[in-house]
């Protein structure tokens, strides 16, 4: 009988211990998991916001710089005349300027969007309008496709309207980061 009483007492003590300790443990675990999930979500939101801001600011800087360089090129009347009237290449000094500041592509086209000059032979170019102020372009050169951030500078030459488009490719690191942001954004939703 003593064994039965001891077993019954042990059972009651274990049950009482579980009843007293288990609900607070479950509650604490739930609170901890919610805190971790909330912190993770906030960190992902912050990272996505910072990554997006970096990308947009980088694109805006590229556009502004490219537009300024395009404006400079448009003021170089002998070079513009050589390209538009004579259908020759850019003078080496301008080509070197473009290379030295890291631009990959230069095109001059008329008001009807006919290309007068392109620094590389392109198969196609499609504007990817992001916002009213910001665009990217998808450009096909041979079998390769590039995504390009660019600046566009309109100018007049002998009474006709032309545009200088100066752009730089997004490299694989940029595109990989964008893909990662997109994947995290999709998983987060």
Backbone as JSON Lines, residues from 0, in Angstrom:
{"i":0,"aa":"X","n":[0.82,-1.17,0.0],"ca":[0.0,0.0,0.0],"c":[0.88,1.26,0.0]}
{"i":1,"aa":"X","n":[1.98,1.17,0.72],"ca":[2.91,2.29,0.76],"c":[3.46,2.57,-0.63]}
{"i":2,"aa":"X","n":[3.73,1.51,-1.39],"ca":[4.22,1.69,-2.75],"c":[3.16,2.35,-3.61]}
{"i":3,"aa":"X","n":[1.92,1.95,-3.42],"ca":[0.83,2.53,-4.18],"c":[0.64,3.99,-3.81]}
{"i":4,"aa":"X","n":[0.75,4.32,-2.53],"ca":[0.63,5.69,-2.04],"c":[1.8,6.53,-2.55]}
{"i":5,"aa":"X","n":[2.99,5.96,-2.54],"ca":[4.18,6.67,-3.02],"c":[4.04,6.92,-4.52]}
{"i":6,"aa":"X","n":[3.58,5.92,-5.28],"ca":[3.4,6.07,-6.71],"c":[2.32,7.1,-7.01]}
{"i":7,"aa":"X","n":[1.25,7.08,-6.24],"ca":[0.17,8.04,-6.42],"c":[0.65,9.45,-6.09]}
{"i":8,"aa":"X","n":[1.4,9.58,-5.02],"ca":[1.95,10.89,-4.64],"c":[2.93,11.39,-5.69]}
{"i":9,"aa":"X","n":[3.77,10.49,-6.19],"ca":[4.73,10.85,-7.24],"c":[3.98,11.3,-8.49]}
{"i":10,"aa":"X","n":[2.93,10.56,-8.86],"ca":[2.13,10.92,-10.02],"c":[1.5,12.29,-9.83]}
{"i":11,"aa":"X","n":[0.95,12.55,-8.65],"ca":[0.33,13.85,-8.37],"c":[1.37,14.98,-8.39]}
{"i":12,"aa":"X","n":[2.56,14.72,-7.85],"ca":[3.61,15.75,-7.85],"c":[4.07,16.06,-9.28]}
{"i":13,"aa":"X","n":[4.25,15.03,-10.08],"ca":[4.67,15.23,-11.47],"c":[3.58,15.96,-12.24]}
{"i":14,"aa":"X","n":[2.33,15.56,-12.02],"ca":[1.2,16.23,-12.69],"c":[1.12,17.69,-12.26]}
{"i":15,"aa":"X","n":[1.26,17.95,-10.96],"ca":[1.2,19.32,-10.46],"c":[2.36,20.14,-11.02]}
{"i":16,"aa":"X","n":[3.55,19.53,-11.08],"ca":[4.71,20.23,-11.65],"c":[4.46,20.59,-13.11]}
{"i":17,"aa":"X","n":[3.93,19.63,-13.87],"ca":[3.65,19.88,-15.28],"c":[2.58,20.96,-15.45]}
{"i":18,"aa":"X","n":[1.53,20.89,-14.62],"ca":[0.47,21.9,-14.7],"c":[0.97,23.29,-14.33]}
{"i":19,"aa":"X","n":[1.9,23.35,-13.4],"ca":[2.42,24.65,-12.98],"c":[3.49,25.16,-13.96]}
{"i":20,"aa":"X","n":[4.32,24.3,-14.49],"ca":[5.44,24.76,-15.31],"c":[5.18,24.76,-16.8]}
{"i":21,"aa":"X","n":[4.36,23.86,-17.3],"ca":[4.16,23.74,-18.73],"c":[3.46,24.95,-19.36]}
{"i":22,"aa":"X","n":[2.35,25.46,-18.85],"ca":[1.72,26.64,-19.48],"c":[2.65,27.86,-19.55]}
{"i":23,"aa":"X","n":[3.38,28.2,-18.48],"ca":[4.3,29.34,-18.64],"c":[5.42,29.08,-19.66]}
{"i":24,"aa":"X","n":[5.88,27.8,-19.74],"ca":[6.91,27.48,-20.72],"c":[6.37,27.63,-22.14]}
{"i":25,"aa":"X","n":[5.17,27.15,-22.38],"ca":[4.55,27.26,-23.7],"c":[4.33,28.73,-24.03]}
{"i":26,"aa":"X","n":[3.82,29.47,-23.05],"ca":[3.59,30.92,-23.23],"c":[4.91,31.64,-23.54]}
{"i":27,"aa":"X","n":[5.96,31.33,-22.8],"ca":[7.28,31.95,-23.03],"c":[7.84,31.57,-24.4]}
{"i":28,"aa":"X","n":[7.67,30.33,-24.8],"ca":[8.14,29.9,-26.12],"c":[7.39,30.62,-27.22]}
{"i":29,"aa":"X","n":[6.07,30.77,-27.03],"ca":[5.26,31.49,-28.02],"c":[5.71,32.95,-28.12]}
{"i":30,"aa":"X","n":[5.91,33.6,-26.98],"ca":[6.38,34.99,-26.98],"c":[7.75,35.11,-27.66]}
{"i":31,"aa":"X","n":[8.64,34.18,-27.35],"ca":[9.99,34.22,-27.94],"c":[9.91,34.02,-29.45]}
{"i":32,"aa":"X","n":[9.08,33.08,-29.92],"ca":[8.99,32.86,-31.37],"c":[8.36,34.07,-32.06]}
{"i":33,"aa":"X","n":[7.37,34.71,-31.43],"ca":[6.79,35.92,-32.01],"c":[7.81,37.06,-32.05]}
{"i":34,"aa":"X","n":[8.6,37.18,-31.0],"ca":[9.62,38.25,-30.96],"c":[10.66,38.02,-32.06]}
{"i":35,"aa":"X","n":[11.09,36.78,-32.22],"ca":[12.08,36.47,-33.26],"c":[11.48,36.71,-34.64]}
{"i":36,"aa":"X","n":[10.24,36.26,-34.87],"ca":[9.6,36.45,-36.17],"c":[9.41,37.93,-36.48]}
{"i":37,"aa":"X","n":[8.99,38.71,-35.49],"ca":[8.81,40.15,-35.69],"c":[10.15,40.83,-36.0]}
{"i":38,"aa":"X","n":[11.17,40.47,-35.24],"ca":[12.5,41.06,-35.48],"c":[12.99,40.7,-36.88]}
{"i":39,"aa":"X","n":[12.79,39.45,-37.3],"ca":[13.21,39.02,-38.62],"c":[12.46,39.8,-39.7]}
{"i":40,"aa":"X","n":[11.14,39.91,-39.55],"ca":[10.35,40.66,-40.54],"c":[10.8,42.11,-40.63]}
{"i":41,"aa":"X","n":[11.06,42.72,-39.48],"ca":[11.52,44.12,-39.48],"c":[12.89,44.23,-40.15]}
{"i":42,"aa":"X","n":[13.76,43.28,-39.89],"ca":[15.09,43.31,-40.51],"c":[15.0,43.12,-42.02]}
{"i":43,"aa":"X","n":[14.12,42.21,-42.46],"ca":[13.95,42.0,-43.9],"c":[13.37,43.26,-44.54]}
{"i":44,"aa":"X","n":[12.37,43.87,-43.9],"ca":[11.79,45.1,-44.44],"c":[12.84,46.21,-44.52]}
{"i":45,"aa":"X","n":[13.65,46.34,-43.49],"ca":[14.71,47.35,-43.49],"c":[15.7,47.07,-44.61]}
{"i":46,"aa":"X","n":[16.12,45.81,-44.75],"ca":[17.08,45.45,-45.78],"c":[16.51,45.7,-47.16]}
{"i":47,"aa":"X","n":[15.24,45.31,-47.38],"ca":[14.62,45.56,-48.68],"c":[14.53,47.05,-48.97]}
{"i":48,"aa":"X","n":[14.16,47.83,-47.97],"ca":[14.08,49.28,-48.15],"c":[15.43,49.89,-48.48]}
{"i":49,"aa":"X","n":[16.47,49.48,-47.75],"ca":[17.81,50.01,-48.0],"c":[18.33,49.56,-49.37]}
{"i":50,"aa":"X","n":[18.08,48.31,-49.74],"ca":[18.53,47.81,-51.04],"c":[17.82,48.56,-52.17]}
{"i":51,"aa":"X","n":[16.54,48.76,-52.01],"ca":[15.78,49.49,-53.03],"c":[16.25,50.92,-53.14]}
{"i":52,"aa":"X","n":[16.48,51.57,-52.0],"ca":[16.96,52.96,-52.01],"c":[18.34,53.04,-52.68]}
{"i":53,"aa":"X","n":[19.22,52.08,-52.38],"ca":[20.54,52.07,-53.01],"c":[20.41,51.93,-54.52]}
{"i":54,"aa":"X","n":[19.58,51.0,-54.96],"ca":[19.39,50.76,-56.38],"c":[18.85,52.01,-57.07]}
{"i":55,"aa":"X","n":[17.81,52.61,-56.51],"ca":[17.2,53.81,-57.11],"c":[18.19,54.96,-57.11]}
{"i":56,"aa":"X","n":[18.91,55.16,-56.01],"ca":[19.89,56.26,-55.96],"c":[21.02,56.03,-56.95]}
{"i":57,"aa":"X","n":[21.46,54.8,-57.1],"ca":[22.51,54.48,-58.06],"c":[22.01,54.76,-59.48]}
{"i":58,"aa":"X","n":[20.79,54.36,-59.75],"ca":[20.2,54.6,-61.06],"c":[20.05,56.1,-61.31]}
{"i":59,"aa":"X","n":[19.58,56.84,-60.31],"ca":[19.4,58.29,-60.45],"c":[20.75,58.98,-60.7]}
{"i":60,"aa":"X","n":[21.78,58.57,-59.96],"ca":[23.12,59.14,-60.17],"c":[23.61,58.86,-61.58]}
{"i":61,"aa":"X","n":[23.41,57.64,-62.05],"ca":[23.83,57.28,-63.41],"c":[23.12,58.15,-64.43]}
{"i":62,"aa":"X","n":[21.8,58.31,-64.27],"ca":[21.02,59.13,-65.21],"c":[21.51,60.57,-65.22]}
{"i":63,"aa":"X","n":[21.72,61.14,-64.03],"ca":[22.14,62.54,-63.96],"c":[23.53,62.74,-64.57]}
{"i":64,"aa":"X","n":[24.43,61.85,-64.23],"ca":[25.8,61.96,-64.76],"c":[25.81,61.76,-66.28]}
{"i":65,"aa":"X","n":[25.07,60.76,-66.74],"ca":[25.01,60.49,-68.19],"c":[24.38,61.65,-68.94]}
{"i":66,"aa":"X","n":[23.36,62.26,-68.36],"ca":[22.73,63.42,-69.0],"c":[23.7,64.58,-69.07]}
{"i":67,"aa":"X","n":[24.46,64.8,-68.01],"ca":[25.44,65.89,-68.01],"c":[26.53,65.65,-69.05]}
{"i":68,"aa":"X","n":[27.01,64.42,-69.14],"ca":[28.03,64.11,-70.15],"c":[27.42,64.22,-71.56]}
{"i":69,"aa":"X","n":[26.18,63.78,-71.72],"ca":[25.49,63.92,-73.0],"c":[25.36,65.39,-73.39]}
{"i":70,"aa":"X","n":[25.08,66.23,-72.4],"ca":[24.99,67.67,-72.69],"c":[26.35,68.19,-73.17]}
{"i":71,"aa":"X","n":[27.41,67.78,-72.5],"ca":[28.76,68.2,-72.92],"c":[29.03,67.74,-74.35]}
{"i":72,"aa":"X","n":[28.72,66.49,-74.65],"ca":[28.97,65.98,-76.0],"c":[28.16,66.77,-77.02]}
{"i":73,"aa":"X","n":[26.91,67.12,-76.68],"ca":[26.07,67.85,-77.63],"c":[26.59,69.25,-77.93]}
{"i":74,"aa":"X","n":[27.45,69.79,-77.07],"ca":[28.02,71.11,-77.31],"c":[29.29,71.04,-78.16]}
{"i":75,"aa":"X","n":[29.76,69.85,-78.44],"ca":[30.97,69.66,-79.25],"c":[30.57,69.59,-80.72]}
{"i":76,"aa":"X","n":[30.3,70.75,-81.3],"ca":[29.76,70.84,-82.66],"c":[30.58,70.09,-83.7]}
{"i":77,"aa":"X","n":[31.91,70.21,-83.71],"ca":[32.66,69.45,-84.73],"c":[32.45,67.93,-84.6]}
{"i":78,"aa":"X","n":[32.39,67.44,-83.36],"ca":[32.2,66.0,-83.16],"c":[30.79,65.59,-83.59]}
{"i":79,"aa":"X","n":[29.8,66.39,-83.24],"ca":[28.42,66.08,-83.61],"c":[28.26,66.13,-85.13]}
{"i":80,"aa":"X","n":[28.86,67.13,-85.77],"ca":[28.8,67.25,-87.23],"c":[29.43,66.03,-87.89]}
{"i":81,"aa":"X","n":[30.55,65.61,-87.35],"ca":[31.27,64.44,-87.88],"c":[30.37,63.2,-87.83]}
{"i":82,"aa":"X","n":[29.63,63.05,-86.74],"ca":[28.79,61.87,-86.57],"c":[27.51,61.97,-87.4]}
{"i":83,"aa":"X","n":[26.82,63.12,-87.31],"ca":[25.51,63.24,-87.96],"c":[25.64,63.47,-89.46]}
{"i":84,"aa":"X","n":[26.44,64.42,-89.86],"ca":[26.54,64.76,-91.29],"c":[27.42,63.78,-92.06]}
{"i":85,"aa":"X","n":[28.58,63.49,-91.49],"ca":[29.55,62.68,-92.22],"c":[29.39,61.18,-91.96]}
{"i":86,"aa":"X","n":[28.52,60.81,-91.0],"ca":[28.28,59.4,-90.65],"c":[29.58,58.68,-90.29]}
{"i":87,"aa":"X","n":[30.39,59.39,-89.53],"ca":[31.65,58.81,-89.07],"c":[31.55,58.54,-87.58]}
{"i":88,"aa":"X","n":[32.57,57.92,-87.03],"ca":[32.56,57.6,-85.61],"c":[32.9,58.83,-84.78]}
{"i":89,"aa":"X","n":[32.69,58.7,-83.5],"ca":[33.03,59.79,-82.58],"c":[34.54,60.01,-82.57]}
{"i":90,"aa":"X","n":[34.96,61.23,-82.35],"ca":[36.39,61.45,-82.19],"c":[36.92,60.65,-81.0]}
{"i":91,"aa":"X","n":[38.14,60.24,-81.07],"ca":[38.71,59.39,-80.01],"c":[38.7,60.07,-78.65]}
{"i":92,"aa":"X","n":[38.82,61.41,-78.62],"ca":[38.82,62.1,-77.32],"c":[37.48,61.91,-76.61]}
{"i":93,"aa":"X","n":[36.38,61.94,-77.35],"ca":[35.06,61.74,-76.73],"c":[34.85,60.27,-76.38]}
{"i":94,"aa":"X","n":[35.29,59.38,-77.25],"ca":[35.18,57.95,-76.95],"c":[35.98,57.6,-75.7]}
{"i":95,"aa":"X","n":[37.17,58.2,-75.55],"ca":[37.98,57.96,-74.36],"c":[37.32,58.54,-73.11]}
{"i":96,"aa":"X","n":[36.69,59.69,-73.24],"ca":[35.96,60.28,-72.11],"c":[34.87,59.33,-71.65]}
{"i":97,"aa":"X","n":[34.11,58.81,-72.57],"ca":[33.01,57.9,-72.23],"c":[33.55,56.64,-71.56]}
{"i":98,"aa":"X","n":[34.62,56.09,-72.11],"ca":[35.24,54.9,-71.5],"c":[35.79,55.2,-70.11]}
{"i":99,"aa":"X","n":[36.42,56.36,-69.96],"ca":[37.07,56.66,-68.68],"c":[36.08,56.86,-67.55]}
{"i":100,"aa":"X","n":[34.88,57.32,-67.84],"ca":[33.88,57.49,-66.77],"c":[33.0,56.25,-66.62]}
{"i":101,"aa":"X","n":[33.27,55.21,-67.41],"ca":[32.64,53.91,-67.2],"c":[31.34,53.66,-67.92]}
{"i":102,"aa":"X","n":[31.07,54.38,-68.99],"ca":[29.85,54.12,-69.74],"c":[30.1,53.09,-70.82]}
{"i":103,"aa":"X","n":[29.08,52.27,-71.05],"ca":[29.22,51.15,-71.97],"c":[28.62,51.4,-73.34]}
{"i":104,"aa":"X","n":[27.71,52.35,-73.44],"ca":[26.97,52.49,-74.69],"c":[26.61,53.95,-74.93]}
{"i":105,"aa":"X","n":[26.76,54.37,-76.18],"ca":[26.37,55.72,-76.59],"c":[25.62,55.59,-77.91]}
{"i":106,"aa":"X","n":[24.49,56.26,-77.98],"ca":[23.74,56.29,-79.23],"c":[23.26,57.72,-79.47]}
{"i":107,"aa":"X","n":[23.25,58.1,-80.71],"ca":[22.66,59.37,-81.13],"c":[21.55,59.01,-82.11]}
{"i":108,"aa":"X","n":[20.36,59.52,-81.83],"ca":[19.26,59.23,-82.76],"c":[18.44,60.49,-82.99]}
{"i":109,"aa":"X","n":[17.69,60.46,-84.1],"ca":[16.92,61.64,-84.48],"c":[15.53,61.62,-83.85]}
{"i":110,"aa":"X","n":[14.73,62.63,-84.18],"ca":[13.4,62.78,-83.6],"c":[12.48,61.62,-83.98]}
{"i":111,"aa":"X","n":[12.77,60.93,-85.07],"ca":[11.97,59.77,-85.5],"c":[12.5,58.46,-84.92]}
{"i":112,"aa":"X","n":[13.45,58.56,-84.0],"ca":[14.07,57.42,-83.33],"c":[14.9,56.55,-84.27]}
{"i":113,"aa":"X","n":[15.4,57.16,-85.34],"ca":[16.33,56.48,-86.23],"c":[17.73,56.69,-85.68]}
{"i":114,"aa":"X","n":[18.44,55.6,-85.49],"ca":[19.78,55.69,-84.92],"c":[20.74,56.24,-85.96]}
{"i":115,"aa":"X","n":[21.4,57.32,-85.59],"ca":[22.39,57.96,-86.43],"c":[23.78,57.38,-86.12]}
{"i":116,"aa":"X","n":[24.0,57.1,-84.83],"ca":[25.28,56.56,-84.39],"c":[25.03,55.67,-83.17]}
{"i":117,"aa":"X","n":[25.71,54.55,-83.13],"ca":[25.7,53.68,-81.95],"c":[27.11,53.18,-81.73]}
{"i":118,"aa":"X","n":[27.55,53.23,-80.5],"ca":[28.92,52.81,-80.19],"c":[29.1,51.3,-80.33]}
{"i":119,"aa":"X","n":[28.01,50.58,-80.33],"ca":[28.04,49.13,-80.55],"c":[26.86,48.77,-81.46]}
{"i":120,"aa":"X","n":[27.01,47.76,-82.28],"ca":[25.87,47.38,-83.14],"c":[24.79,46.69,-82.29]}
{"i":121,"aa":"X","n":[23.59,47.26,-82.3],"ca":[22.52,46.7,-81.48],"c":[21.45,46.07,-82.37]}
{"i":122,"aa":"X","n":[20.87,44.99,-81.85],"ca":[19.77,44.34,-82.56],"c":[18.44,44.96,-82.16]}
{"i":123,"aa":"X","n":[18.31,45.3,-80.87],"ca":[17.07,45.92,-80.41],"c":[17.32,46.62,-79.08]}
{"i":124,"aa":"X","n":[16.43,47.57,-78.79],"ca":[16.47,48.26,-77.51],"c":[15.04,48.56,-77.1]}
{"i":125,"aa":"X","n":[14.68,48.16,-75.88],"ca":[13.32,48.35,-75.37],"c":[13.4,49.15,-74.08]}
{"i":126,"aa":"X","n":[12.61,50.21,-74.01],"ca":[12.54,51.03,-72.8],"c":[11.71,50.3,-71.75]}
{"i":127,"aa":"X","n":[12.26,50.18,-70.56],"ca":[11.55,49.58,-69.44],"c":[11.21,50.7,-68.46]}
{"i":128,"aa":"X","n":[10.08,51.34,-68.65],"ca":[9.68,52.5,-67.85],"c":[9.39,52.05,-66.42]}
{"i":129,"aa":"X","n":[10.17,52.56,-65.45],"ca":[9.95,52.22,-64.05],"c":[9.0,53.21,-63.39]}
{"i":130,"aa":"X","n":[9.3,54.48,-63.57],"ca":[8.45,55.55,-63.05],"c":[8.43,56.63,-64.13]}
{"i":131,"aa":"X","n":[7.74,57.73,-63.83],"ca":[7.7,58.83,-64.79],"c":[9.1,59.39,-65.03]}
{"i":132,"aa":"X","n":[9.96,59.3,-64.01],"ca":[11.29,59.91,-64.1],"c":[12.42,58.92,-64.37]}
{"i":133,"aa":"X","n":[12.18,57.64,-64.18],"ca":[13.27,56.68,-64.25],"c":[12.94,55.53,-65.19]}
{"i":134,"aa":"X","n":[13.92,55.22,-66.04],"ca":[13.76,54.12,-66.98],"c":[15.02,53.29,-67.01]}
{"i":135,"aa":"X","n":[14.84,52.07,-67.4],"ca":[15.95,51.19,-67.75],"c":[15.7,50.79,-69.2]}
{"i":136,"aa":"X","n":[16.71,50.23,-69.81],"ca":[16.53,49.73,-71.17],"c":[17.05,48.31,-71.23]}
{"i":137,"aa":"X","n":[16.37,47.49,-72.0],"ca":[16.86,46.15,-72.3],"c":[17.41,46.26,-73.71]}
{"i":138,"aa":"X","n":[18.68,45.94,-73.86],"ca":[19.35,46.12,-75.14],"c":[19.95,44.79,-75.58]}
{"i":139,"aa":"X","n":[19.77,44.48,-76.84],"ca":[20.28,43.23,-77.41],"c":[21.45,43.56,-78.33]}
{"i":140,"aa":"X","n":[22.59,42.96,-78.01],"ca":[23.79,43.11,-78.83],"c":[24.23,41.69,-79.19]}
{"i":141,"aa":"X","n":[24.07,41.35,-80.45],"ca":[24.36,39.98,-80.87],"c":[23.41,39.03,-80.15]}
{"i":142,"aa":"X","n":[23.96,38.02,-79.51],"ca":[23.16,37.05,-78.77],"c":[22.99,37.4,-77.29]}
{"i":143,"aa":"X","n":[23.59,38.49,-76.86],"ca":[23.56,38.86,-75.45],"c":[22.54,39.97,-75.2]}
{"i":144,"aa":"X","n":[21.89,39.89,-74.05],"ca":[20.93,40.91,-73.63],"c":[21.48,41.58,-72.37]}
{"i":145,"aa":"X","n":[21.4,42.89,-72.36],"ca":[21.88,43.67,-71.22],"c":[20.74,44.53,-70.69]}
{"i":146,"aa":"X","n":[20.79,44.8,-69.41],"ca":[19.9,45.8,-68.79],"c":[20.78,47.02,-68.56]}
{"i":147,"aa":"X","n":[20.28,48.17,-68.96],"ca":[21.11,49.38,-68.95],"c":[20.36,50.52,-68.26]}
{"i":148,"aa":"X","n":[21.09,51.23,-67.41],"ca":[20.6,52.5,-66.87],"c":[21.21,53.58,-67.75]}
{"i":149,"aa":"X","n":[20.43,54.61,-68.05],"ca":[20.93,55.58,-69.01],"c":[20.42,56.98,-68.72]}
{"i":150,"aa":"X","n":[21.08,57.93,-69.35],"ca":[20.64,59.32,-69.36],"c":[20.38,59.72,-70.8]}
{"i":151,"aa":"X","n":[19.43,60.6,-70.98],"ca":[19.04,61.02,-72.31],"c":[19.12,62.53,-72.4]}
{"i":152,"aa":"X","n":[19.84,63.04,-73.38],"ca":[20.01,64.47,-73.55],"c":[19.53,64.9,-74.93]}
{"i":153,"aa":"X","n":[18.43,65.66,-74.99],"ca":[17.99,66.19,-76.29],"c":[18.88,67.38,-76.69]}
{"i":154,"aa":"X","n":[19.03,67.58,-78.0],"ca":[19.78,68.74,-78.48],"c":[19.35,69.05,-79.9]}
{"i":155,"aa":"X","n":[19.69,70.25,-80.35],"ca":[19.38,70.69,-81.71],"c":[20.67,70.74,-82.52]}
{"i":156,"aa":"X","n":[20.58,70.28,-83.76],"ca":[21.7,70.38,-84.68],"c":[21.14,70.75,-86.05]}
{"i":157,"aa":"X","n":[21.54,71.91,-86.55],"ca":[21.09,72.44,-87.83],"c":[19.57,72.4,-87.95]}
{"i":158,"aa":"X","n":[18.9,72.83,-86.88],"ca":[17.45,72.94,-86.89],"c":[16.69,71.63,-86.67]}
{"i":159,"aa":"X","n":[17.4,70.56,-86.5],"ca":[16.76,69.24,-86.28],"c":[16.98,68.81,-84.84]}
{"i":160,"aa":"X","n":[16.02,68.07,-84.29],"ca":[16.11,67.57,-82.92],"c":[16.75,66.18,-82.92]}
{"i":161,"aa":"X","n":[17.72,66.01,-82.04],"ca":[18.42,64.75,-81.84],"c":[18.48,64.44,-80.35]}
{"i":162,"aa":"X","n":[18.88,63.22,-80.05],"ca":[19.02,62.78,-78.66],"c":[20.32,62.01,-78.52]}
{"i":163,"aa":"X","n":[20.99,62.27,-77.41],"ca":[22.16,61.47,-77.05],"c":[21.74,60.58,-75.88]}
{"i":164,"aa":"X","n":[21.9,59.3,-76.07],"ca":[21.62,58.32,-75.03],"c":[22.95,57.75,-74.59]}
{"i":165,"aa":"X","n":[23.23,57.86,-73.31],"ca":[24.48,57.36,-72.76],"c":[24.13,56.45,-71.59]}
{"i":166,"aa":"X","n":[24.61,55.2,-71.64],"ca":[24.2,54.26,-70.6],"c":[25.29,53.32,-70.15]}
{"i":167,"aa":"X","n":[24.99,52.66,-69.05],"ca":[25.91,51.67,-68.48],"c":[25.12,50.42,-68.12]}
{"i":168,"aa":"X","n":[25.74,49.26,-68.35],"ca":[25.08,48.0,-68.07],"c":[25.03,47.77,-66.57]}
{"i":169,"aa":"X","n":[24.0,47.08,-66.16],"ca":[24.01,46.52,-64.8],"c":[24.8,45.24,-64.9]}
{"i":170,"aa":"X","n":[25.76,45.08,-63.99],"ca":[26.56,43.87,-64.06],"c":[25.85,42.73,-63.33]}
{"i":171,"aa":"X","n":[26.45,41.55,-63.36],"ca":[25.83,40.37,-62.77],"c":[25.61,40.52,-61.26]}
{"i":172,"aa":"X","n":[26.5,41.25,-60.57],"ca":[26.32,41.47,-59.13],"c":[25.05,42.27,-58.87]}
{"i":173,"aa":"X","n":[24.84,43.34,-59.66],"ca":[23.63,44.16,-59.5],"c":[22.38,43.32,-59.77]}
{"i":174,"aa":"X","n":[22.41,42.56,-60.86],"ca":[21.23,41.78,-61.22],"c":[21.01,40.64,-60.24]}
{"i":175,"aa":"X","n":[22.09,40.06,-59.71],"ca":[21.95,39.02,-58.69],"c":[21.33,39.56,-57.42]}
{"i":176,"aa":"X","n":[21.75,40.77,-57.03],"ca":[21.17,41.4,-55.84],"c":[19.69,41.71,-56.06]}
{"i":177,"aa":"X","n":[19.36,42.16,-57.27],"ca":[17.94,42.43,-57.56],"c":[17.13,41.15,-57.52]}
{"i":178,"aa":"X","n":[17.68,40.06,-58.03],"ca":[16.96,38.78,-58.0],"c":[16.77,38.32,-56.56]}
{"i":179,"aa":"X","n":[17.8,38.49,-55.74],"ca":[17.67,38.11,-54.34],"c":[16.61,38.93,-53.63]}
{"i":180,"aa":"X","n":[16.59,40.24,-53.9],"ca":[15.57,41.1,-53.3],"c":[14.18,40.66,-53.75]}
{"i":181,"aa":"X","n":[14.04,40.35,-55.03],"ca":[12.74,39.91,-55.55],"c":[12.31,38.61,-54.9]}
{"i":182,"aa":"X","n":[13.23,37.65,-54.77],"ca":[12.89,36.37,-54.16],"c":[12.5,36.53,-52.7]}
{"i":183,"aa":"X","n":[13.25,37.34,-51.96],"ca":[12.93,37.56,-50.56],"c":[11.59,38.28,-50.44]}
{"i":184,"aa":"X","n":[11.36,39.24,-51.34],"ca":[10.09,39.97,-51.31],"c":[8.92,39.04,-51.58]}
{"i":185,"aa":"X","n":[9.08,38.1,-52.52],"ca":[8.0,37.15,-52.82],"c":[7.78,36.2,-51.65]}
{"i":186,"aa":"X","n":[8.87,35.73,-51.04],"ca":[8.76,34.79,-49.93],"c":[8.16,35.48,-48.7]}
{"i":187,"aa":"X","n":[8.42,36.77,-48.58],"ca":[7.97,37.53,-47.42],"c":[6.47,37.8,-47.48]}
{"i":188,"aa":"X","n":[5.92,37.89,-48.68],"ca":[4.5,38.25,-48.84],"c":[3.6,37.11,-48.49]}
